[in-house]
Short mmCIF file of C-alpha atoms in Angstrom, two decimals:
data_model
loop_
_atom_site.label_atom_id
_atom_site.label_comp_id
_atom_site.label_asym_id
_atom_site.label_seq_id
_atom_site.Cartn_x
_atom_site.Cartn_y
_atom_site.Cartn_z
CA UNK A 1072 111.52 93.97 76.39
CA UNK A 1073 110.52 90.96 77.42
CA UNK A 1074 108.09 88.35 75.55
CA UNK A 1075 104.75 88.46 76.44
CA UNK A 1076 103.85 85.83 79.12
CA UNK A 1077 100.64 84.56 76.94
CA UNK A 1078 97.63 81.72 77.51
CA UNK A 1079 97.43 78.10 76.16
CA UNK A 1080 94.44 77.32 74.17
CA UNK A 1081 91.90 75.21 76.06
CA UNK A 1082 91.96 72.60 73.03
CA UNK A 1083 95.82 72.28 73.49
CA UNK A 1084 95.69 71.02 76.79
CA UNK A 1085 94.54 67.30 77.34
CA UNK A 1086 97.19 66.39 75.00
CA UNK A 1087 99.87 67.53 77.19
CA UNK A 1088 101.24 65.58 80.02
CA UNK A 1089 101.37 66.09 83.99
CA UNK A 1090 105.05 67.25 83.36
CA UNK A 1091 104.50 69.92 80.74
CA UNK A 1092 101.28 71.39 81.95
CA UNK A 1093 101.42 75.25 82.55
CA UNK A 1094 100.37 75.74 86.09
CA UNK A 1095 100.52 79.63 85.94
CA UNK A 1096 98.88 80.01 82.43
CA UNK A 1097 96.27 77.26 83.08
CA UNK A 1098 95.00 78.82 86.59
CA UNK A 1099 94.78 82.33 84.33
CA UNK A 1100 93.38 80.74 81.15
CA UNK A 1101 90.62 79.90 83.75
CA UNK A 1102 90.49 83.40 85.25
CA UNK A 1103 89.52 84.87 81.69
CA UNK A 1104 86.51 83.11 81.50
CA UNK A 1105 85.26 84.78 84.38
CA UNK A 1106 87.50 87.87 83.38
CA UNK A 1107 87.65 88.10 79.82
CA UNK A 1108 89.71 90.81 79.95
CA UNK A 1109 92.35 89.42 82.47
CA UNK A 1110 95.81 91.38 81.13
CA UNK A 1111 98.19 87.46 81.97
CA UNK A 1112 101.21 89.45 81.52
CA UNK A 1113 100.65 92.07 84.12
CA UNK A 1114 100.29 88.78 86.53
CA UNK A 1115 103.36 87.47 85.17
CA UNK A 1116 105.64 90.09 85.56
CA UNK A 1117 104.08 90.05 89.19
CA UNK A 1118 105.16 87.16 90.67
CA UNK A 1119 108.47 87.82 88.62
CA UNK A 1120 108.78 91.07 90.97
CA UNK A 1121 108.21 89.34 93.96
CA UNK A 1122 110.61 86.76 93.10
CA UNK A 1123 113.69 89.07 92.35
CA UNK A 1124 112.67 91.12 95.38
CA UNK A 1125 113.78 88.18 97.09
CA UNK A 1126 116.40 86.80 94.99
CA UNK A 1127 119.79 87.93 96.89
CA UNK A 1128 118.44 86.87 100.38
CA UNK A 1129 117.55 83.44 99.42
CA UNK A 1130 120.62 83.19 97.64
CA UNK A 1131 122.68 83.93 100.38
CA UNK A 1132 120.75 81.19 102.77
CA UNK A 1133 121.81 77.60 102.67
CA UNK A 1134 118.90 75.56 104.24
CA UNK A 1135 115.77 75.14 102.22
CA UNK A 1136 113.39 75.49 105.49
CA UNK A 1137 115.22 78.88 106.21
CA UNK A 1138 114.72 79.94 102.66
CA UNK A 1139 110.67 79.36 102.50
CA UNK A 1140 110.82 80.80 106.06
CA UNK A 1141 111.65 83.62 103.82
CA UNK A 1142 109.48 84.03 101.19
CA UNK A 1143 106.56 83.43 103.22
CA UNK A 1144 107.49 86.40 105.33
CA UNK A 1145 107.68 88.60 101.84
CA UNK A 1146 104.36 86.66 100.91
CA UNK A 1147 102.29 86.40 103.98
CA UNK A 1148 103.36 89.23 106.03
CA UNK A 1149 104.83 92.39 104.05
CA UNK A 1150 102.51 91.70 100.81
CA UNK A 1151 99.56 90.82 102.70
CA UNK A 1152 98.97 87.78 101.00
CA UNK A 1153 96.05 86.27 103.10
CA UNK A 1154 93.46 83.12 103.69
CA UNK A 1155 90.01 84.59 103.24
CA UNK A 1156 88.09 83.18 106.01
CA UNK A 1157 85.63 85.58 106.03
CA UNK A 1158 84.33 84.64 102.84
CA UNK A 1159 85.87 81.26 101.95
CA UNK A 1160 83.79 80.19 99.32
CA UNK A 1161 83.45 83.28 97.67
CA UNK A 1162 84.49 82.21 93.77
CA UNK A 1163 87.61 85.17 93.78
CA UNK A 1164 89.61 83.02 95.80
CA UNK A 1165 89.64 80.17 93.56
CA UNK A 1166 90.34 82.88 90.17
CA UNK A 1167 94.36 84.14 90.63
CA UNK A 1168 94.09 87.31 89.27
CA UNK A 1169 91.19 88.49 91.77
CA UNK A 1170 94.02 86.70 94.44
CA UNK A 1171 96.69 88.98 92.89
CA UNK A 1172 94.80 91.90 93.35
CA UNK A 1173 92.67 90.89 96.79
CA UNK A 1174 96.13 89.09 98.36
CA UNK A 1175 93.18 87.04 99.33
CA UNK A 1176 92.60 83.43 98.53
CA UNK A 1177 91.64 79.44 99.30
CA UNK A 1178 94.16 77.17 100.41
CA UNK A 1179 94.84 75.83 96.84
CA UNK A 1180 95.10 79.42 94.77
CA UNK A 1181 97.45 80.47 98.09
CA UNK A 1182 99.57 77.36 97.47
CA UNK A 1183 100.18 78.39 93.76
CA UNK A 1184 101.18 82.14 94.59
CA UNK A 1185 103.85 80.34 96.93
CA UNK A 1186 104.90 77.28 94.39
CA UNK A 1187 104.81 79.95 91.60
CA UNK A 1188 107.61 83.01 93.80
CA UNK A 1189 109.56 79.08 95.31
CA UNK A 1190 110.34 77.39 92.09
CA UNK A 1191 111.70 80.92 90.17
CA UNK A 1192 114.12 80.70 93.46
CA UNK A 1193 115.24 77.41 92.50
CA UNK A 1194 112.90 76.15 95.63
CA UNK A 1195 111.20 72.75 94.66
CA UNK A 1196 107.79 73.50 95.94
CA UNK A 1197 105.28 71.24 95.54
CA UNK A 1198 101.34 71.05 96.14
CA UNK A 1199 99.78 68.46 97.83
CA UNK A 1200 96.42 67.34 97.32
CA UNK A 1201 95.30 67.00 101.24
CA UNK A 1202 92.41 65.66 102.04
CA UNK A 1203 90.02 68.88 102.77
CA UNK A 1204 92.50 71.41 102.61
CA UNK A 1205 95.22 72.18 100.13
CA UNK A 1206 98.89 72.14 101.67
CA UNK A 1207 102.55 72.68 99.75
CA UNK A 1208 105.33 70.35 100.21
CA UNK A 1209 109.13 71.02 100.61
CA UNK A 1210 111.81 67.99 100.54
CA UNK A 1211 114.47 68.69 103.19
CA UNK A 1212 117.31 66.46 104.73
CA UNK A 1213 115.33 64.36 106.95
CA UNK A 1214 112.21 64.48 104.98
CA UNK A 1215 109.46 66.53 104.51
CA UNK A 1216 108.50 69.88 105.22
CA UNK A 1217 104.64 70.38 105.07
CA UNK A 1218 103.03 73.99 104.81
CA UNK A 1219 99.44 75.42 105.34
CA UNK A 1220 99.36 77.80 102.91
CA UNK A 1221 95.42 79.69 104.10
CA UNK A 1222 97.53 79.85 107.64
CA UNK A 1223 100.18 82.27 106.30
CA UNK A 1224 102.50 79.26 105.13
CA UNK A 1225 102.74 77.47 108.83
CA UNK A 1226 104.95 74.12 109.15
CA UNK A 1227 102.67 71.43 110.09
CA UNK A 1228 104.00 68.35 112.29
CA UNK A 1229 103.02 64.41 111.94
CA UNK A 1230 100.67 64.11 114.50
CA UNK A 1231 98.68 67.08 113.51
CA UNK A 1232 98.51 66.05 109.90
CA UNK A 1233 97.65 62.84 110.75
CA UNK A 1234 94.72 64.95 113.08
CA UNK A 1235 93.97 66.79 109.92
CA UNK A 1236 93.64 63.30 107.92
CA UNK A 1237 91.41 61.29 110.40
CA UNK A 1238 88.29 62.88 109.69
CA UNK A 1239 88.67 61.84 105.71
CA UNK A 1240 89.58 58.36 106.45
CA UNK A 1241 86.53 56.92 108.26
CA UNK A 1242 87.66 58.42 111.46
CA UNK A 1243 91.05 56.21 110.99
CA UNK A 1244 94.58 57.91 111.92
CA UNK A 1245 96.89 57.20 109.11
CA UNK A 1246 99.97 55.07 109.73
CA UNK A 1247 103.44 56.40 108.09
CA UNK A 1248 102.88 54.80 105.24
CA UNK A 1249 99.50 56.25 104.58
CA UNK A 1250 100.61 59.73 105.35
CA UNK A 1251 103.03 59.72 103.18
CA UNK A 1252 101.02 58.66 100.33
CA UNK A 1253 98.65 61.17 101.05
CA UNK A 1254 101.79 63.86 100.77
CA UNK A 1255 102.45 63.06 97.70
CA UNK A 1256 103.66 65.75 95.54
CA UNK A 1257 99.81 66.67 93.15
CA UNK A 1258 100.29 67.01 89.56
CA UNK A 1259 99.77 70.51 87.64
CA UNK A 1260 96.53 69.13 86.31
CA UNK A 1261 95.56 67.42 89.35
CA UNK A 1262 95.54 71.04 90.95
CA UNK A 1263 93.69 73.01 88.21
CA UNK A 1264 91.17 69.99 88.22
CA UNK A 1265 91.14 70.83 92.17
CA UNK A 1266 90.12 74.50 91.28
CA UNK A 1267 87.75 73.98 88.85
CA UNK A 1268 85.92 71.42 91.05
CA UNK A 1269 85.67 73.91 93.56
CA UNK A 1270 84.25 76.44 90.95
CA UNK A 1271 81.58 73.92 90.25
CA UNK A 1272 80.60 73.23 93.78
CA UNK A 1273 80.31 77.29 94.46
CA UNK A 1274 78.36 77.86 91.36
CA UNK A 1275 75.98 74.35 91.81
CA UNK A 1276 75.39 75.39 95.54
CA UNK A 1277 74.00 78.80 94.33
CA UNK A 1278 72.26 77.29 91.34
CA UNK A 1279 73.99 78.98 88.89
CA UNK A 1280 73.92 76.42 85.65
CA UNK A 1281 75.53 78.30 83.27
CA UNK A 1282 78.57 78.84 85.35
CA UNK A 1283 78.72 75.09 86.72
CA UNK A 1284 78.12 73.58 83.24
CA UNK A 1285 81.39 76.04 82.42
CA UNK A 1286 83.76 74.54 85.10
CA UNK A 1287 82.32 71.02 84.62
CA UNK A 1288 83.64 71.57 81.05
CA UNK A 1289 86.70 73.00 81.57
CA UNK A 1290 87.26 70.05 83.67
CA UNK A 1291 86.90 67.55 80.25
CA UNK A 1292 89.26 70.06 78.58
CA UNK A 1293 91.75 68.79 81.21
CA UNK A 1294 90.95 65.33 81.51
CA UNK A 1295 88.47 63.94 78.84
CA UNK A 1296 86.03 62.01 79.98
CA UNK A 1297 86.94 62.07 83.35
CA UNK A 1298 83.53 60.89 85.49
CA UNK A 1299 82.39 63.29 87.55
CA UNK A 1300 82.83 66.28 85.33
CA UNK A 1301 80.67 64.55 82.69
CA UNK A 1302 78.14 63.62 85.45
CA UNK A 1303 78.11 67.45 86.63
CA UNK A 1304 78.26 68.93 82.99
CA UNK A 1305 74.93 66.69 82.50
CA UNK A 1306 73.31 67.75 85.35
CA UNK A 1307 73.80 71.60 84.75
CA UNK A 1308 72.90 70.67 81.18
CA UNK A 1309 69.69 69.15 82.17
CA UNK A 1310 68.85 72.41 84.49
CA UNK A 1311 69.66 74.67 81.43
CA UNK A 1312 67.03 72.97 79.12
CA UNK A 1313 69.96 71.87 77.08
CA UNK A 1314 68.37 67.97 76.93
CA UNK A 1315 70.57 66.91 73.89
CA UNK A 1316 73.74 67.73 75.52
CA UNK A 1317 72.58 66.40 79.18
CA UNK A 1318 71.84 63.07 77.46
CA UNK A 1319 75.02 62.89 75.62
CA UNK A 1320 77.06 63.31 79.22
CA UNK A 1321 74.61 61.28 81.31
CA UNK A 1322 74.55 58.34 79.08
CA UNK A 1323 78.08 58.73 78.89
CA UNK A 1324 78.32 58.34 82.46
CA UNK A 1325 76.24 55.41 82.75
CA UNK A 1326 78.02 53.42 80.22
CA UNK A 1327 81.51 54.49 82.19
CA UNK A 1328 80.47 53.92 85.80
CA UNK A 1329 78.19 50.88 85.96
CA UNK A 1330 78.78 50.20 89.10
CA UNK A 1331 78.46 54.44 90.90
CA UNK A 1332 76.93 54.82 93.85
CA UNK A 1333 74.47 57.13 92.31
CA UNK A 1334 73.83 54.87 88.93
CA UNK A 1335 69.69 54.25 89.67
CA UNK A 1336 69.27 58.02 90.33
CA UNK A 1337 70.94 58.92 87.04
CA UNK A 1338 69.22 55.78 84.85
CA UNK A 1339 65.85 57.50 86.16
CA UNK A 1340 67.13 61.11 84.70
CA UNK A 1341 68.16 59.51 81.25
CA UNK A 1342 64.82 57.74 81.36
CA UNK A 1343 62.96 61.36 81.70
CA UNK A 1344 65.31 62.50 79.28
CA UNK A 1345 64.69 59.71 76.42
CA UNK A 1346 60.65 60.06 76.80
CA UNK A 1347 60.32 63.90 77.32
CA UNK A 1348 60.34 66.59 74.49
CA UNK A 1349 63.91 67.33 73.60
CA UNK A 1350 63.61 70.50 73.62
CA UNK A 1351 66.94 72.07 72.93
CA UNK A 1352 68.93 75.37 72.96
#
């Protein structure tokens, strides 16, 4: 018997560094809020199973680009593992046990499936935070090896990465030096701050408060006080009726970001906030 793969505590986390953040348990400790019955072990044992599937072929190939030419083939073509254009921001993608069970997902919740199965090979996989869409990274000999995870794990070249860049840097191509920046390898919490700001963006779109002021959160469970997330926990705050807790986060805000491109907008809503009711739930 095995020990049972469990969940960190949300508390636990912002005290941990980039190095020893769970990537795994993190993606499925946000999964259970959605799912609160999410079974993390079942997932777990999983990816374990498609990783010892595999585990004689890879061992038996030398170069890393012929071993990830191998696991995406398990991943992408005889599990079915798939990008979901059909329905691309449709919030299952960005929750990895609906991918598990789907074999659909984003770019990013694709990219963990394959750094999860690559690093119990002993295959240094890495995510890279990519302007607009999500790619994995692989060192080899003469440098990189980029992947598009949503495209069924497909090696991308210079020039079309730098294609892929342009549109995110002012319509600029990136020299060599900006590219590679832009490859570098993301941090665990970098990533699950990736997911949960798509989670807000889905839910904010459709107007559903509860759920945005939920990801905004988790986000400050990753990375207290981090901007944004207090700005967006405010502003789903302030749409719930909760006017205490939207003036605690906007004011916070304020007094963090003098100088934000959206700092009148928000000094008007704090404003509204200090000289209306405070009605509270």
């Amino acid at each position: 018997m095995h020990d049972r793969f469990s969940l960190p505590e949300w508390n636990s986390l912002a005290h941990l560094d980039d190095d020893t953040l769970p990537l795994l348990s993190t993606a499925l400790l946000i999964a259970r809020d959605e799912y609160p019955a999410l079974d993390a072990d079942l997932y777990d044992t999983l990816l374990q199973e498609h990783a010892e599937s595999l585990r004689g072929e890879i061992d038996a190939i030398d170069a890393w680009p012929l071993k990830m030419a191998a696991i995406n083939r398990r991943l992408f073509d005889e599990l079915g593992y798939s990008g979901d254009s059909e329905e691309y921001y449709d919030p299952r993608n960005s929750y990895l046990n609906q991918v598990f069970e789907r074999r659909r997902g984003n770019p990013i919740s694709l990219a963990m499936v394959q750094m999860e199965v690559a690093r119990r090979l002993g295959v240094p996989l890495d995510g890279v935070s990519f302007p607009g869409h999500f790619l994995v990274r692989l060192p080899v000999d003469d440098g990189l090896l980029v992947m598009d995870p949503f495209n069924r794990g497909r090696p991308l070249d210079v020039d079309e990465l730098r294609e892929r860049a342009k549109p995110h840097l002012g319509g600029e191509l990136p020299d060599d030096g900006a590219l590679l920046h832009i490859l570098n390898p993301a941090s665990h919490r970098a990533i699950l701050v990736r997911v949960l700001r798509n989670l807000h963006g889905v839910y904010a779109e459709g107007d559903d408060w509860e759920r945005a002021a939920r990801s905004a959160d988790r986000i400050l469970k990753l990375t207290p006080d981090q901007p944004e997330a207090l700005r967006d926990r405010g502003l789903a705050y302030l749409e719930l009726g909760h006017r205490s807790g939207a003036r605690h986060d906007l004011a916070r805000y304020v007094q963090q970001n003098p100088k934000a491109s959206d700092m009148t907008s928000m000094r008007e809503r704090l404003v509204e906030l200090n000289t209306g009711s405070s009605r509270m739930h």
